[in-house]
GROMACS .gro file of C-alpha atoms in nm:
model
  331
    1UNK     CA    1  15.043   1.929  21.994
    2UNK     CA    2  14.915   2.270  21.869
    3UNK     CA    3  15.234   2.245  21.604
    4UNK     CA    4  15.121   1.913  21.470
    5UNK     CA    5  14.767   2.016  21.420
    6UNK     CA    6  14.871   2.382  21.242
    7UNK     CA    7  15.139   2.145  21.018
    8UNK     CA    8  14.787   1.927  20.951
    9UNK     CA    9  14.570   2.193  20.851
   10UNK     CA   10  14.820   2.294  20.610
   11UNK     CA   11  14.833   1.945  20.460
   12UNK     CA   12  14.664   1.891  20.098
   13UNK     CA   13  14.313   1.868  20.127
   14UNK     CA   14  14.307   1.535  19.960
   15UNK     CA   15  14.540   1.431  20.202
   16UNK     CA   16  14.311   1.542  20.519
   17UNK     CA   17  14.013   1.411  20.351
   18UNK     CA   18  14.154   1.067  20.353
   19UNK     CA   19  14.268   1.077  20.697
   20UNK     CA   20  13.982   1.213  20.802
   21UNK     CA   21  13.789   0.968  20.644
   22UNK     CA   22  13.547   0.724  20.873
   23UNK     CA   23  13.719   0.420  20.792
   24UNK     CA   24  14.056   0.551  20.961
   25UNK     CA   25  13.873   0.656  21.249
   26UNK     CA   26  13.687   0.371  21.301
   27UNK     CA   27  14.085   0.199  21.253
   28UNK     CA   28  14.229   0.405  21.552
   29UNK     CA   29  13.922   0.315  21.736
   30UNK     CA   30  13.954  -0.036  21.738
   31UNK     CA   31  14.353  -0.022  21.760
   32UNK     CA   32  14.351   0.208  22.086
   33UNK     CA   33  14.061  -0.102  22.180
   34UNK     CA   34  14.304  -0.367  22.139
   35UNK     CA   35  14.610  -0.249  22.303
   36UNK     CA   36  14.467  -0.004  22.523
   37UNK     CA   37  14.696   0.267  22.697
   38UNK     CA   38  14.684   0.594  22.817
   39UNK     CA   39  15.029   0.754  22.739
   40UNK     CA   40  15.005   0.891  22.371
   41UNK     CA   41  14.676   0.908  22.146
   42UNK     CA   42  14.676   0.747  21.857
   43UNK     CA   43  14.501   0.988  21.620
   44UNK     CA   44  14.816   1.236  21.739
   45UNK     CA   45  15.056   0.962  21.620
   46UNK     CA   46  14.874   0.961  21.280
   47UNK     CA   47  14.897   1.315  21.272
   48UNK     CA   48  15.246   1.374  21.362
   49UNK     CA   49  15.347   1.107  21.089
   50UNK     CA   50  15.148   1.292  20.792
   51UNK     CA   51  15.341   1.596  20.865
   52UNK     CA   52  15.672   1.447  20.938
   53UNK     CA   53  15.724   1.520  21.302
   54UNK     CA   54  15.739   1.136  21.353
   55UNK     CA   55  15.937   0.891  21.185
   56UNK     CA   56  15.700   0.642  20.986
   57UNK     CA   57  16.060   0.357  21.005
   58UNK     CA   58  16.102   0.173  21.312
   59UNK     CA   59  15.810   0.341  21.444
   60UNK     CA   60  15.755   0.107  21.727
   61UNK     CA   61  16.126   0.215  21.845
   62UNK     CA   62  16.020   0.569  21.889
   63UNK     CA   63  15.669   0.471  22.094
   64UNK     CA   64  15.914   0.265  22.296
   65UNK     CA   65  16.167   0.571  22.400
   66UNK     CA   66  15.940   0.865  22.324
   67UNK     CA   67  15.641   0.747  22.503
   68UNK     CA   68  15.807   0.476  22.717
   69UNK     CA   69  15.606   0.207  22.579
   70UNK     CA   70  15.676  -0.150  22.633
   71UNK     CA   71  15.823  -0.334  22.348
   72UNK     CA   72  15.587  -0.572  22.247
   73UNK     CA   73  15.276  -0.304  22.286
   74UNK     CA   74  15.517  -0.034  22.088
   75UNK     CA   75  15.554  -0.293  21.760
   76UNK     CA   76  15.175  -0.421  21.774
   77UNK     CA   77  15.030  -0.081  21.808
   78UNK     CA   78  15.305   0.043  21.468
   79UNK     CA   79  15.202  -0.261  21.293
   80UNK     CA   80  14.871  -0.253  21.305
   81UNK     CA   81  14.892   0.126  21.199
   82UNK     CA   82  15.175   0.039  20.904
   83UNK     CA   83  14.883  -0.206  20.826
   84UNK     CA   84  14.552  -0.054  20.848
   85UNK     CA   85  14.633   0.310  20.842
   86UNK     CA   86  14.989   0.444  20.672
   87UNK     CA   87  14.915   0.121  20.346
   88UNK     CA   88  14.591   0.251  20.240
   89UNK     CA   89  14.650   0.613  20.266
   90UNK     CA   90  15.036   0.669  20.184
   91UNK     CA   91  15.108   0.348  20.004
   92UNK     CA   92  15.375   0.115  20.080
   93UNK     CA   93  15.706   0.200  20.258
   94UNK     CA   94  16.000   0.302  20.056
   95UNK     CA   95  16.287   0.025  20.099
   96UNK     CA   96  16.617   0.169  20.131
   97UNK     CA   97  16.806  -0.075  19.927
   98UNK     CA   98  16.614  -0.030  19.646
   99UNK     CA   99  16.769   0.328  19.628
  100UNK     CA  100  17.148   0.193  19.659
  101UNK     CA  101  17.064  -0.063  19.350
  102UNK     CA  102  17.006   0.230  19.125
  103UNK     CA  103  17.392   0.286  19.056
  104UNK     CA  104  17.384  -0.056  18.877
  105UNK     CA  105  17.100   0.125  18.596
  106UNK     CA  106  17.368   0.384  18.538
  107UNK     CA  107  17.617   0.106  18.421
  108UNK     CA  108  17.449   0.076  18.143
  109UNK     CA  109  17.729   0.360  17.894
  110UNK     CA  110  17.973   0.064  17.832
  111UNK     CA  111  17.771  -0.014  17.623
  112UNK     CA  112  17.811   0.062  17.242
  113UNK     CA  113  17.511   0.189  17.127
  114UNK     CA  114  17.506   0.425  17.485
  115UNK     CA  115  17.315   0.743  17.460
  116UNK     CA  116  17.535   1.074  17.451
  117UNK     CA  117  17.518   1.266  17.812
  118UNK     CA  118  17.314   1.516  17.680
  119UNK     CA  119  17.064   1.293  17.640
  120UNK     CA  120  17.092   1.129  17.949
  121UNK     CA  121  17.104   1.491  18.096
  122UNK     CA  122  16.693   1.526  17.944
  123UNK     CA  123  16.518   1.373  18.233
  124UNK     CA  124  16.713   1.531  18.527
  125UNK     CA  125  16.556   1.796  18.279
  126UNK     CA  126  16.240   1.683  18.295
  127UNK     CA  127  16.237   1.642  18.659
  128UNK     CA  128  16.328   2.016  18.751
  129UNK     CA  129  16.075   2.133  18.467
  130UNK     CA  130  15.836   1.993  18.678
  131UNK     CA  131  15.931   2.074  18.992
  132UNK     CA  132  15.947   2.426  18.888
  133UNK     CA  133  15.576   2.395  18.756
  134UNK     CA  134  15.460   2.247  19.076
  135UNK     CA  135  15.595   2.523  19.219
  136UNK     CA  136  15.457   2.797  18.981
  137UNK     CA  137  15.104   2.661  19.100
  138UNK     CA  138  15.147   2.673  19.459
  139UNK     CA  139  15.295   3.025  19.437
  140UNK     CA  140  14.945   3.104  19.164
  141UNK     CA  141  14.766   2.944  19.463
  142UNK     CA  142  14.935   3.210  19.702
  143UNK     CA  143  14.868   3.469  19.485
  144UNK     CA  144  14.532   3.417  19.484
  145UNK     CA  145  14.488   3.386  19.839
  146UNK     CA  146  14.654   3.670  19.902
  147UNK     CA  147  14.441   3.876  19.666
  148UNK     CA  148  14.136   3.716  19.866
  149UNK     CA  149  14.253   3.842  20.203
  150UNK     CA  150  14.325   4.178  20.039
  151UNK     CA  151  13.953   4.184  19.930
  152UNK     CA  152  13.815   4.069  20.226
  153UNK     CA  153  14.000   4.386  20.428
  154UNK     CA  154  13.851   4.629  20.174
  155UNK     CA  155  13.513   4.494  20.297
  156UNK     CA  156  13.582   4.507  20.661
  157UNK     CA  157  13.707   4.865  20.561
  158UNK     CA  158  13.417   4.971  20.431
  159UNK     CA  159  13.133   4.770  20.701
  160UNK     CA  160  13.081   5.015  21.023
  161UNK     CA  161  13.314   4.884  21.293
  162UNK     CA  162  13.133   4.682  21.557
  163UNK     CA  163  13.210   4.484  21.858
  164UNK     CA  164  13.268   4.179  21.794
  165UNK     CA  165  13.021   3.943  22.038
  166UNK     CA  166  13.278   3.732  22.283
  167UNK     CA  167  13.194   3.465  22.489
  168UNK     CA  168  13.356   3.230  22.777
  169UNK     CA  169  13.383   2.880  22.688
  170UNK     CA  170  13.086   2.742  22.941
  171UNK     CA  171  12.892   2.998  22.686
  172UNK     CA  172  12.993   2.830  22.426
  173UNK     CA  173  12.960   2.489  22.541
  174UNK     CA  174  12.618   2.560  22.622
  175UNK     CA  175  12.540   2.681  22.262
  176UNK     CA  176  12.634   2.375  22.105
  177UNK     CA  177  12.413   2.170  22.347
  178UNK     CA  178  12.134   2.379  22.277
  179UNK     CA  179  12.230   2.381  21.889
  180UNK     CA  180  12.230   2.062  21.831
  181UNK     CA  181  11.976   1.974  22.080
  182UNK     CA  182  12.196   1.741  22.331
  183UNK     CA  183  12.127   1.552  22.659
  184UNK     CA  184  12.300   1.377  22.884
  185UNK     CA  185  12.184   1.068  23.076
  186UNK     CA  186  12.433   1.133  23.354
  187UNK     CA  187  12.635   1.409  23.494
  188UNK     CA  188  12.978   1.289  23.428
  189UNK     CA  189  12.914   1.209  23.093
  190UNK     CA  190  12.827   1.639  23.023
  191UNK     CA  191  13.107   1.711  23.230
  192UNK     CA  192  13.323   1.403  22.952
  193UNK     CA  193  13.155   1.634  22.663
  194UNK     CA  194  13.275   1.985  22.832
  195UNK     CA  195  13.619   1.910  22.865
  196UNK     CA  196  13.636   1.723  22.485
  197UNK     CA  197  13.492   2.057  22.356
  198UNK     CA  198  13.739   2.281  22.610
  199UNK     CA  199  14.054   2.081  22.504
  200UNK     CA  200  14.005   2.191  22.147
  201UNK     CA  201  13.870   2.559  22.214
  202UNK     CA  202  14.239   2.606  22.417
  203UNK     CA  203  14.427   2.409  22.134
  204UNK     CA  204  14.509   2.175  22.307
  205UNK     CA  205  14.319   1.838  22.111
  206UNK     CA  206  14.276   1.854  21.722
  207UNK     CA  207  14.018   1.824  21.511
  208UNK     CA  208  14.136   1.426  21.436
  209UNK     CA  209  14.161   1.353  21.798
  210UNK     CA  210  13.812   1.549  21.883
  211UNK     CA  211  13.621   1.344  21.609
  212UNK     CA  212  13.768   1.017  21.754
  213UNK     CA  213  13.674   1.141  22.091
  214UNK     CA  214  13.302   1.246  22.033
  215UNK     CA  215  13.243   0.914  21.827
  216UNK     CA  216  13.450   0.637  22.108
  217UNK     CA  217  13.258   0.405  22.309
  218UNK     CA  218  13.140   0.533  22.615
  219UNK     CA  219  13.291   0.262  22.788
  220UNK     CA  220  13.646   0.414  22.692
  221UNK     CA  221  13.610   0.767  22.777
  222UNK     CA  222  13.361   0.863  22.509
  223UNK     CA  223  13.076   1.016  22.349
  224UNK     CA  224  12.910   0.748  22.101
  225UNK     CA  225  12.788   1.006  21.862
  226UNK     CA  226  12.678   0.929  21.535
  227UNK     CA  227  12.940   1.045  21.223
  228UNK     CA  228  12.694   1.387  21.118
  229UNK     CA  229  12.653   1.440  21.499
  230UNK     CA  230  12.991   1.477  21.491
  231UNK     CA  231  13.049   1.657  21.175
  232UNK     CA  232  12.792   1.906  21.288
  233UNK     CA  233  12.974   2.006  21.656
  234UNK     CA  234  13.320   2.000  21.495
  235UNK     CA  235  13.122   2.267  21.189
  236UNK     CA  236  13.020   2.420  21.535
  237UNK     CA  237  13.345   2.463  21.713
  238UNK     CA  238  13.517   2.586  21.377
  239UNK     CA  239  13.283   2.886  21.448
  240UNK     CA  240  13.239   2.936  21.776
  241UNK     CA  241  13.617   2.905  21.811
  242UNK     CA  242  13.713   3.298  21.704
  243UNK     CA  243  13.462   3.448  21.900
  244UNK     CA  244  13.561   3.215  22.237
  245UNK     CA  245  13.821   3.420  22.508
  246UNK     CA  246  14.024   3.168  22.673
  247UNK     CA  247  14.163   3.420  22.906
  248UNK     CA  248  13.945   3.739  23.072
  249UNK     CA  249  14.181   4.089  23.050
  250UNK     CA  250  14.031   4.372  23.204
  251UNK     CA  251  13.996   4.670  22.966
  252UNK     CA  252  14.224   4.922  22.885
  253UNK     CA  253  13.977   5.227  22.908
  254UNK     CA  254  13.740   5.169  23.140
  255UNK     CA  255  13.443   5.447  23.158
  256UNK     CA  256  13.328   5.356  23.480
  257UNK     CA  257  13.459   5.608  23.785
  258UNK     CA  258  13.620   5.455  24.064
  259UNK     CA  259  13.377   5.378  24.359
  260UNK     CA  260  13.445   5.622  24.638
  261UNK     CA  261  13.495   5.501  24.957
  262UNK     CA  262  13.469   5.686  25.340
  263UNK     CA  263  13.783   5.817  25.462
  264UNK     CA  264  13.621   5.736  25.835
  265UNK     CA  265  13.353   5.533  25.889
  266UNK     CA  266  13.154   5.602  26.192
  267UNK     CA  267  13.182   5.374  26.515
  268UNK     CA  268  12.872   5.166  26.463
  269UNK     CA  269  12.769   5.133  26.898
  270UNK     CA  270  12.389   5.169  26.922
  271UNK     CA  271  12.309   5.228  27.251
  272UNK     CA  272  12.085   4.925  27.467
  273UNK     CA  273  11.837   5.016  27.699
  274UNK     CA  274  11.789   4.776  27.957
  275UNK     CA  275  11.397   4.658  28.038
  276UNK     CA  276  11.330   4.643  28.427
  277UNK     CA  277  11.150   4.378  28.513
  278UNK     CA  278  10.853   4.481  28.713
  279UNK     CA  279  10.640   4.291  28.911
  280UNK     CA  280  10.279   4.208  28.755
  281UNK     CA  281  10.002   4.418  28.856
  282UNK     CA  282   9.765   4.216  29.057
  283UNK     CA  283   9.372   4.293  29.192
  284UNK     CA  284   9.524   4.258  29.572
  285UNK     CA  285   9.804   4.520  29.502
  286UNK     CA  286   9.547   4.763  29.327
  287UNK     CA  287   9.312   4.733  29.658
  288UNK     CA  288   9.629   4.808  29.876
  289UNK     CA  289   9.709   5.100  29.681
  290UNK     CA  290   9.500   5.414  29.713
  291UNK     CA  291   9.630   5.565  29.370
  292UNK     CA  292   9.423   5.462  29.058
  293UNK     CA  293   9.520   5.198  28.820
  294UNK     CA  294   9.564   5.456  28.539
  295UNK     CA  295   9.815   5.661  28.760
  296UNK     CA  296  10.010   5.366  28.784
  297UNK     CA  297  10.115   5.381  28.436
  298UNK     CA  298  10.187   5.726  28.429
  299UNK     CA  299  10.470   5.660  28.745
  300UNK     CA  300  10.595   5.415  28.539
  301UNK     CA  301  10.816   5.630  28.299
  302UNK     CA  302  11.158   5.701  28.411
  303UNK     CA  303  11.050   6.160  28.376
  304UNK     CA  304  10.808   6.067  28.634
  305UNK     CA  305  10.978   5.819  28.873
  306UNK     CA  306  11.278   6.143  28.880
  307UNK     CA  307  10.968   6.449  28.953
  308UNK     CA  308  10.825   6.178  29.250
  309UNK     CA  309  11.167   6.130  29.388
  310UNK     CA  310  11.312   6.465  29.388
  311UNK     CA  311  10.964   6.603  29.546
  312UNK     CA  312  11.016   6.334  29.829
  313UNK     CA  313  11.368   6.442  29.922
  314UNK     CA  314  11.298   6.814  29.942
  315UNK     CA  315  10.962   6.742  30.093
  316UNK     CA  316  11.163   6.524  30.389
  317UNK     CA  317  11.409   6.819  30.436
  318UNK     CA  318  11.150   7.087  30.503
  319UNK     CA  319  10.987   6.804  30.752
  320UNK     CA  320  11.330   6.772  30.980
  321UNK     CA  321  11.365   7.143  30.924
  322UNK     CA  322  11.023   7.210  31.125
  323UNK     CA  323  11.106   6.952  31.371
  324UNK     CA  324  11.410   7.138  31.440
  325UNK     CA  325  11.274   7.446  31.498
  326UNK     CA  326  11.007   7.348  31.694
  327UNK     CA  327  11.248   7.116  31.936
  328UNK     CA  328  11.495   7.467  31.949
  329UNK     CA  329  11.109   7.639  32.062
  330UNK     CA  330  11.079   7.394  32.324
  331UNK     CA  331  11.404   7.462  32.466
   0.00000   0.00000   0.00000
């Protein structure tokens, strides 16, 4: 596909003009309406016969074993471009026999009065003069070009380099919406527009086949613009399309240091105390108790509770220590 379009673009401009034209769009339209299917486009086929790729003779017999096409569907869908399309813009087809009948002009010596090979030689002549002029212009057409692109370096020479602003292609989908000022009455039909304007950012739909696509019915897959609607996103995409990275590399030189990381990171275990449940404070308990409600508190921290504790077990030794010695008095 991407061959067929670059063999297009290099086409005579007359030539694109005409097939470009709104009358042969509108012809594809309503041929891919009338025998609908969904294994070739059309606007390819038109393409791929400008440039050669496809044979414009017996056309139906290549949709038929190139495309597997049914028969019937193959010829109606060749006549009807034969008819519409390849007629108005390349003029009838050459008929082979007409070519084998020219022997029959050449004949013509036995005669008397028969012109001397020399002359007969003049407008082979002619012919080669001509084709050697034709080809003098293209290669003054070269020339010039080429002298254009030289000029055009010197200038980028001589302008301070800068960076050339890139973009993703969801960027520059969303610059042609806001461009040209579009909405969309349903999702699916933005997400119909995104991939018509993808296909052609990666190459992979033409500008032919992009018109065709933005104009269609919305009932058959598309967009229903209007014919300077369309003109203005494909002006758009011719752009936007230099500037648009398909793929994201990484740079080669990248300022940014590597980010560090821990050899060892410390064991992350933070320590739970567990609560205690204690038993409520109450007015009874408080008029049991001799020690004062703000002493309570005090006993409640776990220093305290230790001090209390430790005092009562060496308080209970010296206790059996006096019993004993006053039970060994006794004795």
């Amino acid at each position: 596909m991407a061959d067929v379009y670059e063999k297009f673009k290099k086409l005579p401009s007359t030539l694109q003009d005409k097939l470009n034209a709104e009358e042969v769009l509108n012809c594809i339209d309503q041929i891919e309406e009338k025998f609908p299917q969904d294994k070739v486009s059309l606007a390819y086929i038109v393409m791929a016969v400008a440039v050669g790729d496809l044979p414009r003779e017996n056309l139906f017999q290549t949709l038929k074993a190139k495309y597997n096409l049914d028969e019937k569907l193959a010829k109606d869908i060749a006549n009807s471009l034969e008819e519409k399309i390849f007629v108005p813009v390349f003029g009838k087809k050459e008929i082979k026999p007409e070519k084998e009948i020219k022997p029959e002009k050449e004949i013509k010596p036995e005669k008397k009065d028969a012109k001397p090979e020399k002359e007969r030689a003049k407008p082979k002549e002619k012919e080669a003069s001509l084709k050697e002029e034709e080809g003098k212009k293209i290669l003054a057409k070269t020339k010039e070009e080429v002298e254009e692109e030289k000029e055009i370096e010197k200038i980028k020479k001589e302008l301070p380099e800068e960076i050339p602003q890139k973009m993703d292609l969801n960027q520059a989908l969303e610059k042609i919406i806001q461009k040209n000022n579009l909405s969309f009455a349903e999702e699916r039909l933005k997400k119909r527009f995104a991939n018509i304007i993808f296909s052609f950012l990666r190459g992979i739909r033409g500008e032919l086949e992009t018109k065709i696509a933005l104009k269609r019915s919305e009932k058959i897959g598309g967009m229903a613009f209007s014919e300077d609607l369309t003109d203005q996103i494909i002006k758009d995409l011719n752009n936007l399309a230099p500037k648009v990275e398909i793929e994201s590399k990484p740079r080669a030189n990248s300022s940014v240091p590597p980010i560090e990381q821990p050899s060892e990171l410390p064991p992350f275990s933070p320590k739970i105390e567990e609560k205690k449940m204690q038993a409520p404070v109450t007015e009874e308990l408080l008029s049991k108790q001799t020690i004062k409600p703000q002493n309570i508190a005090i006993k409640e921290t776990p220093e305290e509770k230790v001090k209390e504790t430790l005092k009562e077990i060496t308080e209970g030794k010296e206790e059996k220590k006096e019993e004993k010695m006053e039970a060994e008095k006794k004795e």
